[in-house]
Coordinates of C-alpha atoms and ligand atoms in Angstrom, one line a residue:
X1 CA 0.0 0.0 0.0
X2 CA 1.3 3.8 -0.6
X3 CA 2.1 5.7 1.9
X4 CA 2.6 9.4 2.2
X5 CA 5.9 9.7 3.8
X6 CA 7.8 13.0 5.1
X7 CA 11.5 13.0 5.4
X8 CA 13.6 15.9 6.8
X9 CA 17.0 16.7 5.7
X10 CA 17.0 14.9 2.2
X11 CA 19.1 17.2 0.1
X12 CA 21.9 14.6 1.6
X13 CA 23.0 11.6 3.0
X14 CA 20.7 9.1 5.1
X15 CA 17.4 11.6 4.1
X16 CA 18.4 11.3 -0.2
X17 CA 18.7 7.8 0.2
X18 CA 15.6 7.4 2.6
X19 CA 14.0 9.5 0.1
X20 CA 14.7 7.8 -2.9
X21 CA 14.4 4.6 -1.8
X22 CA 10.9 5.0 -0.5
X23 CA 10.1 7.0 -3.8
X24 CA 10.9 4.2 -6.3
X25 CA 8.8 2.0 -3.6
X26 CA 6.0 3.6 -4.8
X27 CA 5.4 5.9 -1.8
X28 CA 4.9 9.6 -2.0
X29 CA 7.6 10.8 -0.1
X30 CA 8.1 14.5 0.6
X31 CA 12.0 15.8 1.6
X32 CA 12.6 18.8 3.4
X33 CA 15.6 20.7 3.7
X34 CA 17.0 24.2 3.2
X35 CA 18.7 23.3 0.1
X36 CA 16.4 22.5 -3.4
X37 CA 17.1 18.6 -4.4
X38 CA 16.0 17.6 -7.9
X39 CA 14.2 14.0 -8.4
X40 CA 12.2 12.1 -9.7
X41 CA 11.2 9.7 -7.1
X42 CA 10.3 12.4 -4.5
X43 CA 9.3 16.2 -4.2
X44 CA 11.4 18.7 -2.8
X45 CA 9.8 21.1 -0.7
X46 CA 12.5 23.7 0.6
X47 CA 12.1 23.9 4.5
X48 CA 14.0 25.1 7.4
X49 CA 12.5 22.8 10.0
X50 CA 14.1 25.5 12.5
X51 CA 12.3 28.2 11.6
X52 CA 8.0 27.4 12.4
X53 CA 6.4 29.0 9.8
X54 CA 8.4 27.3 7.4
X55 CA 7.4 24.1 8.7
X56 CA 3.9 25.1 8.9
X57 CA 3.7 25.9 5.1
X58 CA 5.3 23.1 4.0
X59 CA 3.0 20.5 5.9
X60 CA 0.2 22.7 4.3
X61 CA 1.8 22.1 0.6
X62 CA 1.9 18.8 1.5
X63 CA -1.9 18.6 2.6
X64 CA -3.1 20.6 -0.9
X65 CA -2.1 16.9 -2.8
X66 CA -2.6 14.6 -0.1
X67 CA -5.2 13.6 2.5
X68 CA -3.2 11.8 5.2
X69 CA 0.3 12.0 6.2
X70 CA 1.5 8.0 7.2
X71 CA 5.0 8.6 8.1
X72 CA 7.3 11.5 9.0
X73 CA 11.4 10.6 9.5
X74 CA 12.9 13.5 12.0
X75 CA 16.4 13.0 10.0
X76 CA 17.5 16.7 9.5
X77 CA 20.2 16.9 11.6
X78 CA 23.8 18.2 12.7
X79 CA 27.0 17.2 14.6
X80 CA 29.1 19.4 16.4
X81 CA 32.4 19.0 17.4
X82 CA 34.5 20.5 20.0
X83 CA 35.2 20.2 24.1
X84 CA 32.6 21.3 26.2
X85 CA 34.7 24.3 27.9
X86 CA 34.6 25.6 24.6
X87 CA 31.6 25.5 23.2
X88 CA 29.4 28.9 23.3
X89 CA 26.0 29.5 24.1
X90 CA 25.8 30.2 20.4
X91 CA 26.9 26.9 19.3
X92 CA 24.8 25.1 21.8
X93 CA 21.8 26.9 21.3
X94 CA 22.0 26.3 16.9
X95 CA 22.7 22.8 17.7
X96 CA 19.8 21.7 19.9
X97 CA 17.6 24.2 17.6
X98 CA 17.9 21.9 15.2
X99 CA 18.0 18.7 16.3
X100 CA 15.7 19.1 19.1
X101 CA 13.2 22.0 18.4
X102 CA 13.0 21.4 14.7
X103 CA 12.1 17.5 15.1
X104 CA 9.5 18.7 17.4
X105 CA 8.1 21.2 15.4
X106 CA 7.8 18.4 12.6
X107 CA 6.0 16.1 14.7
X108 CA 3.7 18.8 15.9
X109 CA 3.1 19.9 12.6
X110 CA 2.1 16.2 11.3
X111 CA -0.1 15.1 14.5
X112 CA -3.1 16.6 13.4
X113 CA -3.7 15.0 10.1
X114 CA -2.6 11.5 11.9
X115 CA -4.9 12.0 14.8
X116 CA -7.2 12.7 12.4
X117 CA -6.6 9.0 10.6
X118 CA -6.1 7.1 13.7
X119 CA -2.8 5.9 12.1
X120 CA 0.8 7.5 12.4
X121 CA 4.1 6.4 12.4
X122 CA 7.2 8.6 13.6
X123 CA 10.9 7.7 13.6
X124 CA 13.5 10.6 15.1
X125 CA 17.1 9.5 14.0
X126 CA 19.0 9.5 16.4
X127 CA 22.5 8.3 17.7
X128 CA 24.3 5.4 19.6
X129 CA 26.3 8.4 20.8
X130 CA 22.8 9.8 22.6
X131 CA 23.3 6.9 25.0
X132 CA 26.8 8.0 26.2
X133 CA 28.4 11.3 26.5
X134 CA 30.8 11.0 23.8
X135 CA 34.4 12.8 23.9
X136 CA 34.2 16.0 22.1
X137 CA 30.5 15.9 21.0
X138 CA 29.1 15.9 24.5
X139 CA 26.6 18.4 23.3
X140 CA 25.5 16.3 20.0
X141 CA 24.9 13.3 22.2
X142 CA 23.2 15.7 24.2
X143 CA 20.8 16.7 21.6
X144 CA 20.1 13.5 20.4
X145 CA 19.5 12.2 23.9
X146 CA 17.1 15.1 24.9
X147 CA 15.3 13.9 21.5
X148 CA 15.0 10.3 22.8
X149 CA 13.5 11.6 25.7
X150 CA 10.7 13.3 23.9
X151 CA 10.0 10.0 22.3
X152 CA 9.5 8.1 25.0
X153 CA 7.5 10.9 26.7
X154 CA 5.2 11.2 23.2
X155 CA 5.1 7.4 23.2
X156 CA 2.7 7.6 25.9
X157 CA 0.5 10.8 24.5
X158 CA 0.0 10.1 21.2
X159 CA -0.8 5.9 21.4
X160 CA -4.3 6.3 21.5
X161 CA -4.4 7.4 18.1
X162 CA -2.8 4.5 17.1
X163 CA 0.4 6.8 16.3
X164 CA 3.6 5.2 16.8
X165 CA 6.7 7.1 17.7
X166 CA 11.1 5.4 18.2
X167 CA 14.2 6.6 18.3
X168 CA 16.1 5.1 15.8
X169 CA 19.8 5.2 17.3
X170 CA 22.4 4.9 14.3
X171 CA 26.2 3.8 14.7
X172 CA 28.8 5.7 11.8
X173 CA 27.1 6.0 8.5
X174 CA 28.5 6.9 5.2
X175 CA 27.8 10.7 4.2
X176 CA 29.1 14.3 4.8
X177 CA 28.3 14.7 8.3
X178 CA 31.8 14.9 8.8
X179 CA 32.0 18.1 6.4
X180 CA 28.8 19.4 7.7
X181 CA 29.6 19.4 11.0
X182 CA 29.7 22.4 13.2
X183 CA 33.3 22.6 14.8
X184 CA 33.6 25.3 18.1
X185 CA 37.1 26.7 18.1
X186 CA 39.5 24.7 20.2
X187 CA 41.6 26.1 22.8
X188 CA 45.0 25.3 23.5
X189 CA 44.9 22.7 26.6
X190 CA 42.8 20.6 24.3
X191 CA 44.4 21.2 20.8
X192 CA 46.5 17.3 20.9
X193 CA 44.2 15.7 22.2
X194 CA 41.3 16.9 20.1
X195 CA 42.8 16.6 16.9
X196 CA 43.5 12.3 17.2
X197 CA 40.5 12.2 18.5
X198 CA 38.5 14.3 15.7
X199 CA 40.5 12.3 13.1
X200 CA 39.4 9.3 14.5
X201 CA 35.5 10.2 14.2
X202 CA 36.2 11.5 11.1
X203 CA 37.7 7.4 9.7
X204 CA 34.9 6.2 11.9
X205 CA 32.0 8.1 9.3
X206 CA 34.3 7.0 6.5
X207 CA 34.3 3.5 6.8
X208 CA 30.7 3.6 8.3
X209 CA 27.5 1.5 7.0
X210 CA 25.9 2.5 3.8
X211 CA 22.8 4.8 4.2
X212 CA 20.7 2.1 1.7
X213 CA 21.4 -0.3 4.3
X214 CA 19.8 2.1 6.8
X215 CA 17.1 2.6 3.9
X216 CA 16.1 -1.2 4.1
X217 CA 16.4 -1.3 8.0
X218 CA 13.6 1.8 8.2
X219 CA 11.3 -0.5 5.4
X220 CA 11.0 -3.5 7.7
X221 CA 10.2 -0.6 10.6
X222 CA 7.4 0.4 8.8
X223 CA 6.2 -3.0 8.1
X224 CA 6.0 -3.8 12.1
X225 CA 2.4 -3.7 13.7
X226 CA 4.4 -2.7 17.2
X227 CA 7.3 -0.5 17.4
X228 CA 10.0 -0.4 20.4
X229 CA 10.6 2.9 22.0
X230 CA 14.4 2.7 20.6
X231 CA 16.4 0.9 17.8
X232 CA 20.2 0.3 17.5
X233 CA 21.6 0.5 14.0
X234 CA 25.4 -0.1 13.0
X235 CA 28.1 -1.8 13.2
X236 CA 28.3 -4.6 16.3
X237 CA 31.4 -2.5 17.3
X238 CA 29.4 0.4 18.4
X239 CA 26.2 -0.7 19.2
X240 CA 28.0 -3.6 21.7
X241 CA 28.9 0.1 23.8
X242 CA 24.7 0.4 24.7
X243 CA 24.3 -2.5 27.1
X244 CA 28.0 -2.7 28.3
X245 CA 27.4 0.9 29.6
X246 CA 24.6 -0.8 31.6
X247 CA 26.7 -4.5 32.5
X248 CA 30.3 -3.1 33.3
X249 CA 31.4 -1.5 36.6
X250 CA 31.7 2.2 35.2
X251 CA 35.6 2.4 35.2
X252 CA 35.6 -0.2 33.2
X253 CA 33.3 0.8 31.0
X254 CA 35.3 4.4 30.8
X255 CA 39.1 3.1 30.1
X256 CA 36.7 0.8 27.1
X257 CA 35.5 4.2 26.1
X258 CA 39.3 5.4 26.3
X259 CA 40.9 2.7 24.3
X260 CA 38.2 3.4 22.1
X261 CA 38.7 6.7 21.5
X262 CA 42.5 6.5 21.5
X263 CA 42.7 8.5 24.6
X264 CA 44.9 6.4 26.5
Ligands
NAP301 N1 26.2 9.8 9.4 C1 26.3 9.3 10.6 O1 27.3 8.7 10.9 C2 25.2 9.5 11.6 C3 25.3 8.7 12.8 C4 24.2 8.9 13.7 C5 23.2 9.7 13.5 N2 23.1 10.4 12.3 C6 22.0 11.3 12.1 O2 21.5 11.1 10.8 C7 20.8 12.3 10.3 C8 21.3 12.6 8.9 O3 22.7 12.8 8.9 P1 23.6 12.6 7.6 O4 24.7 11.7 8.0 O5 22.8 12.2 6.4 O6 24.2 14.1 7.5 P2 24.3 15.1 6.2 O7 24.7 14.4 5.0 O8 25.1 16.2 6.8 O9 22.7 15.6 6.1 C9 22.1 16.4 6.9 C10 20.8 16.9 6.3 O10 20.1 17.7 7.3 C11 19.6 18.9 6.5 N3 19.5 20.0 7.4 C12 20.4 20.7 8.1 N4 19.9 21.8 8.7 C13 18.6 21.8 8.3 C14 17.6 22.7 8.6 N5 17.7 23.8 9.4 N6 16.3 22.5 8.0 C15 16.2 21.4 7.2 N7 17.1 20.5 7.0 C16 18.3 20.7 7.5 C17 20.7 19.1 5.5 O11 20.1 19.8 4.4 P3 20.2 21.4 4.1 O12 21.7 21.8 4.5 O13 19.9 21.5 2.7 O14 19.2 22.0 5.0 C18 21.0 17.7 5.0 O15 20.1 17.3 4.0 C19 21.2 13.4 11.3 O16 20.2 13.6 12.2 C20 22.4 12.8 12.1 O17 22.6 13.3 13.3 C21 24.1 10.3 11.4

């Protein structure tokens, strides 16, 4: 069956490969981002999902074509990079702008028409690093983590409406978020340590999981009756760090953390 499926952030990465994928499914899939992306399995609708009224019109668009919205994918999104003594109010502010506040204005945009249709499904992409404060992006784990809280608090408003809502936690995956990252400035103390650490997140995105694999992994999503409140996606290697935070005494778990980082 057809769905009518809204993706955020799809003039890249994960969202053009959600989007096109989904599109040559036979679904109508909508992609918003700032930037204009030409294709012909899905329609571009320009939209800062930061900014309301943007949002607002575009669901609207949307609505003038279709009479139900099935699926929306919260996959806009940013890193940031940088140690917390560094990072301004600025930086912290943009960052959680996005990838909280613009998600949320999403969702609220698309409730109605689901509530309306007794039928929604939601996925907010998140991170494996939302489950651990990760060295030098404590404030992108952050974001992400304050957005898995959100959808296990929604979980619980919107199931009534038969409206279902995860956190889909993804491990390194093949794109520019490396490029598109925002970087703080990075003060001496930190400067040796940062940089083997930033060029080992940067290798980690390189070699990461193709998005069409994360492409196939949201299809069988959307073909479940029941949805988890969270879902771990990537390689063993990162998603093995979730439950050992849980298993190991915590200075074990931290020198892991160190090795893995290369801090030691
Ligand atoms: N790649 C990974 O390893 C990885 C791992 C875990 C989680 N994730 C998450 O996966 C999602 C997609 O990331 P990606 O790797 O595909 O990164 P990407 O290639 O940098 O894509 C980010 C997308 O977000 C859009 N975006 C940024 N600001 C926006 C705004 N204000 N309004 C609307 N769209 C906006 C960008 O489009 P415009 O610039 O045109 O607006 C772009 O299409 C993000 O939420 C990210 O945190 C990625």
């Amino acid at each position: 069956m057809s769905k009518t499926i809204i993706i955020t952030g799809t003039s890249s990465g994960i969202g053009f490969v959600l989007a096109e994928y989904f599109g040559k499914k036979g679904h109508k899939v909508y992609g918003l981002s700032r930037k204009h992306t030409e294709s012909q399995y899905f329609r571009s609708i320009p939209t800062d999902v930061t900014d309301n009224n943007a949002v607002q019109q575009a669901i609207a668009e949307v609505l003038k074509t279709e009479t139900k919205i099935d699926v929306l994918i919260n996959n806009a999104g940013m890193g940031m990079v940088g140690a917390v003594e560094d990072s301004t109010k600025e930086d912290i502010l943009k960052l959680f702008n996005l990838n909280l506040v613009g998600a949320v204005q999403m969702m609220s945009a698309v409730l109605p028409k689901m509530r309306e249709h007794q039928f929604g499904q939601i996925i907010n992409v998140s991170s494996i690093g939302s489950e651990m404060g990760l060295p030098f992006r404590g404030f992108y784990s952050a974001s992400k983590s304050a957005l898995d809280k959100v959808t296990e608090a929604m979980r619980y408003e919107v199931y009534p409406w038969n409206i279902h809502v995860c956190s889909l936690h993804l491990g390194d995956i093949k794109t520019n978020i490396a490029e598109n990252r925002m970087r703080t400035k990075v003060s001496d103390p930190y400067k040796t340590i940062f940089d083997k650490v930033y060029s080992l997140m940067n290798s980690h995105v390189g070699d990461g999981t193709e998005p069409l694999v994360v492409a196939e992994y949201i299809n069988s999503l959307l073909n479940k009756n029941k949805w988890k409140a969270h879902y771990y996606f990537g390689k063993f290697g990162q998603k093995i760090g979730v439950p050992l935070k849980w298993i190991l005494p915590q200075g074990t778990y931290e020198n892991l953390m160190k090795k893995y980082n290369k801090l030691d």
